[in-house]
Coordinates of C-alpha atoms and ligand atoms in Angstrom, one line a residue:
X230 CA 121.0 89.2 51.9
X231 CA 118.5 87.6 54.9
X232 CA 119.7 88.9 57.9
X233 CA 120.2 87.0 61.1
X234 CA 120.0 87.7 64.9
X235 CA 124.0 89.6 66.1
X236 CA 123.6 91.3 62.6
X237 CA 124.7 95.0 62.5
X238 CA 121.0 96.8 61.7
X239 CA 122.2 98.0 58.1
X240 CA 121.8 101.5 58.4
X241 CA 120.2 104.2 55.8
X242 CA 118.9 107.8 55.5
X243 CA 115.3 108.1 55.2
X244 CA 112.2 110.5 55.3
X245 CA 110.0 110.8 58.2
X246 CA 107.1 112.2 59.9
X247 CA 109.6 114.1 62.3
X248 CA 112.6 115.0 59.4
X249 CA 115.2 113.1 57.5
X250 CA 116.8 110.7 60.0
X251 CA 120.1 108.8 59.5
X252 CA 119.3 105.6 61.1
X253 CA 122.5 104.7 63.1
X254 CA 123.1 108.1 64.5
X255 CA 119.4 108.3 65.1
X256 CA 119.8 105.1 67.9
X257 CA 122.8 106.9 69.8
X258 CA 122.7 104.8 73.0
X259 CA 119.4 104.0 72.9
X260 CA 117.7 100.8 71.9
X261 CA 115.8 100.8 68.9
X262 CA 112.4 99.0 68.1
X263 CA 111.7 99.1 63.9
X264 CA 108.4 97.9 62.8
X265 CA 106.7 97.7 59.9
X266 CA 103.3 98.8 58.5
X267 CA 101.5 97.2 55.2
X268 CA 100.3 100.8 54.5
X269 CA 98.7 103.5 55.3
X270 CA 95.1 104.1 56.4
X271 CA 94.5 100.1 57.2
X272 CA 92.4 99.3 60.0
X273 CA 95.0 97.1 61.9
X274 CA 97.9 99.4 61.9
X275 CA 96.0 102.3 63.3
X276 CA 95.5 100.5 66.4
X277 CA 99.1 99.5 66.4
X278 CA 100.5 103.2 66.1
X279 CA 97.6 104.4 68.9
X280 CA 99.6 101.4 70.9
X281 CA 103.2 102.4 70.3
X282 CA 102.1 105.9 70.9
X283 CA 100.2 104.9 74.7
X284 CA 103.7 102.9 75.7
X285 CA 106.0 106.1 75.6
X286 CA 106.4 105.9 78.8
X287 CA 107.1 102.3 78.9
X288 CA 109.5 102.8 75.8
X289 CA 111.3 105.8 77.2
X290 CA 111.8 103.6 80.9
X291 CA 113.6 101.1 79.4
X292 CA 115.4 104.0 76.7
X293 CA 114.0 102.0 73.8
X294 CA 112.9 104.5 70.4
X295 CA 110.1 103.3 68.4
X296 CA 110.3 103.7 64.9
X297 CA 107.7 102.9 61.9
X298 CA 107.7 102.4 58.7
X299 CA 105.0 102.5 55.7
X300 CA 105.4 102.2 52.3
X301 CA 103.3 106.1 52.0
X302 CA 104.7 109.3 52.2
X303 CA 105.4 112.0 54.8
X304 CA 102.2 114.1 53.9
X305 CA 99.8 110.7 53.8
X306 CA 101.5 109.4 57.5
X307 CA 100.4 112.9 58.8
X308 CA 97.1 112.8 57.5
X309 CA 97.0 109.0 58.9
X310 CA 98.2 110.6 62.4
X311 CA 94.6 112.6 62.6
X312 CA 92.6 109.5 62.1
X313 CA 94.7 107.5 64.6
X314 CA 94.3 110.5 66.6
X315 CA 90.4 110.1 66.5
X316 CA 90.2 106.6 66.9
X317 CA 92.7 105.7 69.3
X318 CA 92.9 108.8 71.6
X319 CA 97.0 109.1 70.9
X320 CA 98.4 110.7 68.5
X321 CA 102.2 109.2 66.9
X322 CA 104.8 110.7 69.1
X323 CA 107.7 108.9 67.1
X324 CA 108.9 108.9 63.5
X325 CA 107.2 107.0 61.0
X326 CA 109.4 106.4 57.9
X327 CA 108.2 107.1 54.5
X328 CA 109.6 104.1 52.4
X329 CA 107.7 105.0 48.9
X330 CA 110.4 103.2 46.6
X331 CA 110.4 100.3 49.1
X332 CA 114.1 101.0 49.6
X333 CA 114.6 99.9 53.3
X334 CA 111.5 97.9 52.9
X335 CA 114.2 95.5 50.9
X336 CA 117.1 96.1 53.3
X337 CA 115.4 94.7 55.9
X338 CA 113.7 91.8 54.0
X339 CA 110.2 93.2 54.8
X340 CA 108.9 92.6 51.4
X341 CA 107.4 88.6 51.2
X342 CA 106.5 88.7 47.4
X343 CA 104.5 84.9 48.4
X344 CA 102.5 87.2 51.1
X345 CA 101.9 89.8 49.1
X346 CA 103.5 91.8 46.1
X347 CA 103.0 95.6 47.3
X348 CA 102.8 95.8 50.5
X349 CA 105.3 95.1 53.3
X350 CA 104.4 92.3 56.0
X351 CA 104.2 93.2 59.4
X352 CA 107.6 93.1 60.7
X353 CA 109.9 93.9 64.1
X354 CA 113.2 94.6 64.4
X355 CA 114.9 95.1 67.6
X356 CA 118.3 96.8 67.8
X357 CA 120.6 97.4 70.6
X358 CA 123.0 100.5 71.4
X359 CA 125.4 98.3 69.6
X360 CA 123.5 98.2 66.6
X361 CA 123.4 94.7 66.5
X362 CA 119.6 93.0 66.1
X363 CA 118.6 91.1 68.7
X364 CA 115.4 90.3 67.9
X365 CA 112.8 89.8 64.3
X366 CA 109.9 89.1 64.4
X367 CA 107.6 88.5 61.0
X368 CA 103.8 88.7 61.4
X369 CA 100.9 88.4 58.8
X370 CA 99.0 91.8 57.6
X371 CA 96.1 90.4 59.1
X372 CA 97.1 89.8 62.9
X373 CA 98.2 92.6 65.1
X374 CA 101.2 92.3 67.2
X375 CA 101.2 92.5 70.6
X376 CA 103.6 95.4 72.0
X377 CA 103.5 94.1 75.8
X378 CA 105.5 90.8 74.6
X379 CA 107.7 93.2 72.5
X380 CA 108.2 95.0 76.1
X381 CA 108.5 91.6 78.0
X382 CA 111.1 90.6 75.8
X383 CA 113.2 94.1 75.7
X384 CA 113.0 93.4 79.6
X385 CA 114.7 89.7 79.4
X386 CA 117.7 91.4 77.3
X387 CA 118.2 93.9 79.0
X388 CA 117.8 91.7 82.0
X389 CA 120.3 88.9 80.6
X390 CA 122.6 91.5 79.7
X391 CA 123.4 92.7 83.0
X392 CA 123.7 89.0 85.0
X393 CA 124.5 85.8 83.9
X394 CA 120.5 84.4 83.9
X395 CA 117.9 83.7 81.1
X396 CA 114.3 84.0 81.4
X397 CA 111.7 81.1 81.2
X398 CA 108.9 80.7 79.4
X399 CA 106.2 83.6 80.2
X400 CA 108.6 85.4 82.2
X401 CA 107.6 88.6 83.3
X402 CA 109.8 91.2 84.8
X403 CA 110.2 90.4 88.6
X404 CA 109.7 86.8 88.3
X405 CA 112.8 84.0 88.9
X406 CA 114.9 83.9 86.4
X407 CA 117.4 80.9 85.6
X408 CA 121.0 81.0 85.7
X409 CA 122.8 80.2 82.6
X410 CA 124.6 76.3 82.3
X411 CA 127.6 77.0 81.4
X412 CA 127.9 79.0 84.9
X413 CA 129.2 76.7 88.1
X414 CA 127.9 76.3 91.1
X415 CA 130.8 77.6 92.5
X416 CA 130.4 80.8 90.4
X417 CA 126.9 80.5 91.1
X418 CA 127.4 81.2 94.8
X419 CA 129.6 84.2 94.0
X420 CA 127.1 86.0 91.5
X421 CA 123.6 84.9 93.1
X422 CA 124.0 85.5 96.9
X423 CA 120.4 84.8 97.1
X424 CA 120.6 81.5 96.6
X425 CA 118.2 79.3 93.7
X426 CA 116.0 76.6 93.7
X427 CA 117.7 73.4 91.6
X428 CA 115.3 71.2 90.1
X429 CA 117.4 70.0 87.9
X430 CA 121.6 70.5 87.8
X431 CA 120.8 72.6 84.7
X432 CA 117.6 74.3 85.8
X433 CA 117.9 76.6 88.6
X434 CA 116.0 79.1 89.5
X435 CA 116.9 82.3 91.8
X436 CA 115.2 85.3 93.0
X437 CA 115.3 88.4 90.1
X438 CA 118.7 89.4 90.5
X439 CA 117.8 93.5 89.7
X440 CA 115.9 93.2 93.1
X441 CA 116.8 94.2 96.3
Ligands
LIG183 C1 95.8 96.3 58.3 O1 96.9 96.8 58.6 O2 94.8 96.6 58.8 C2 95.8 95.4 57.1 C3 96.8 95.5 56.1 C4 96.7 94.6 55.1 C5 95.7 93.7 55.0 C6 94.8 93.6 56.0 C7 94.8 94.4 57.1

């Protein structure tokens, strides 16, 4: 079944480089960000996990767990860790699920027979404390992601969460933001004290609302 953005993550039990992990229970009341490996010891992906590893900091700020997935097992991730290790300067400080049977490989629709027949694509899931996804992405095995729009983006939720505003295109945190239509001006005056820019009665900008 393809699943769709408000989806409850489907949860599981899996196998990883830091124990067996039930998934749900795993999150508690963090954020969660799933992604997806082709396999193990490929050139890309090692400079993806070196990245995920370097952004604990930026993870943990925003209480956001990384989690990856390859199709290898535990023992082959660990050895992968040690050359990611010597070619990245970080070592994986998050589990990496072993997914040998392809088991939550399928749950999650990471397996794109047309892409290839073995391997998973490159894939990220976002999930919030609710469980519910929020955000998928689907990339080719060829192209790295890029974890500072995965950031970004973990930034505008949790931003559009808290205050009745969306973010515009290339938004970055403490830039305006835009207050949502279906809010009045009248509301408007009451939630964004600060005032905003109109340039259009559905397009107004106000200062970041999480500033003082
Ligand atoms: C990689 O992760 O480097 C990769 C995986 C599959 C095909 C090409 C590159």
């Amino acid at each position: 079944m393809a699943l769709h953005l408000g989806d409850t993550a489907p949860d599981f039990e899996a196998v990883t480089t830091q124990g067996r992990i039930h998934f749900h229970e795993w999150i508690g009341d963090s954020w969660a960000v799933l992604f997806s490996h082709p396999k193990d010891f490929t050139p890309v992906c090692t400079t993806e996990l070196g990245e995920v590893a370097r952004l604990r900091r930026e993870f943990a700020e925003r209480s956001v767990k990384a989690i990856g997935l390859s199709i290898d097992s535990v023992d082959s991730h660990k050895d992968w860790a040690k050359d990611i290790a010597e070619t990245q300067g970080t070592t994986p400080n998050f589990p990496i699920i072993a997914d040998p049977d392809r088991k939550i490989a399928k749950l999650y629709d990471m397996m794109h027979p047309a892409h290839d027949e073995v391997y998973t694509v490159r894939t990220v899931f976002i999930i919030d404390p609710n469980k519910k996804i929020r955000l998928m992405l689907t990339y080719p095995q060829t192209t790295g992601r890029n974890f500072a729009e995965i950031l970004r983006v973990i930034d505008s939720m949790q931003l559009t969460d808290r205050f009745s505003v969306a973010t515009p295109v290339n938004w970055t945190h403490g830039q305006d933001v835009i207050i949502v239509p279906s809010l009045s001006d009248a509301e408007a005056k009451q939630k964004f004290p600060k005032g905003w820019k109109a340039l259009k009665p559905y397009l107004r900008l106000t200062p970041p609302p999480d500033a003082s």
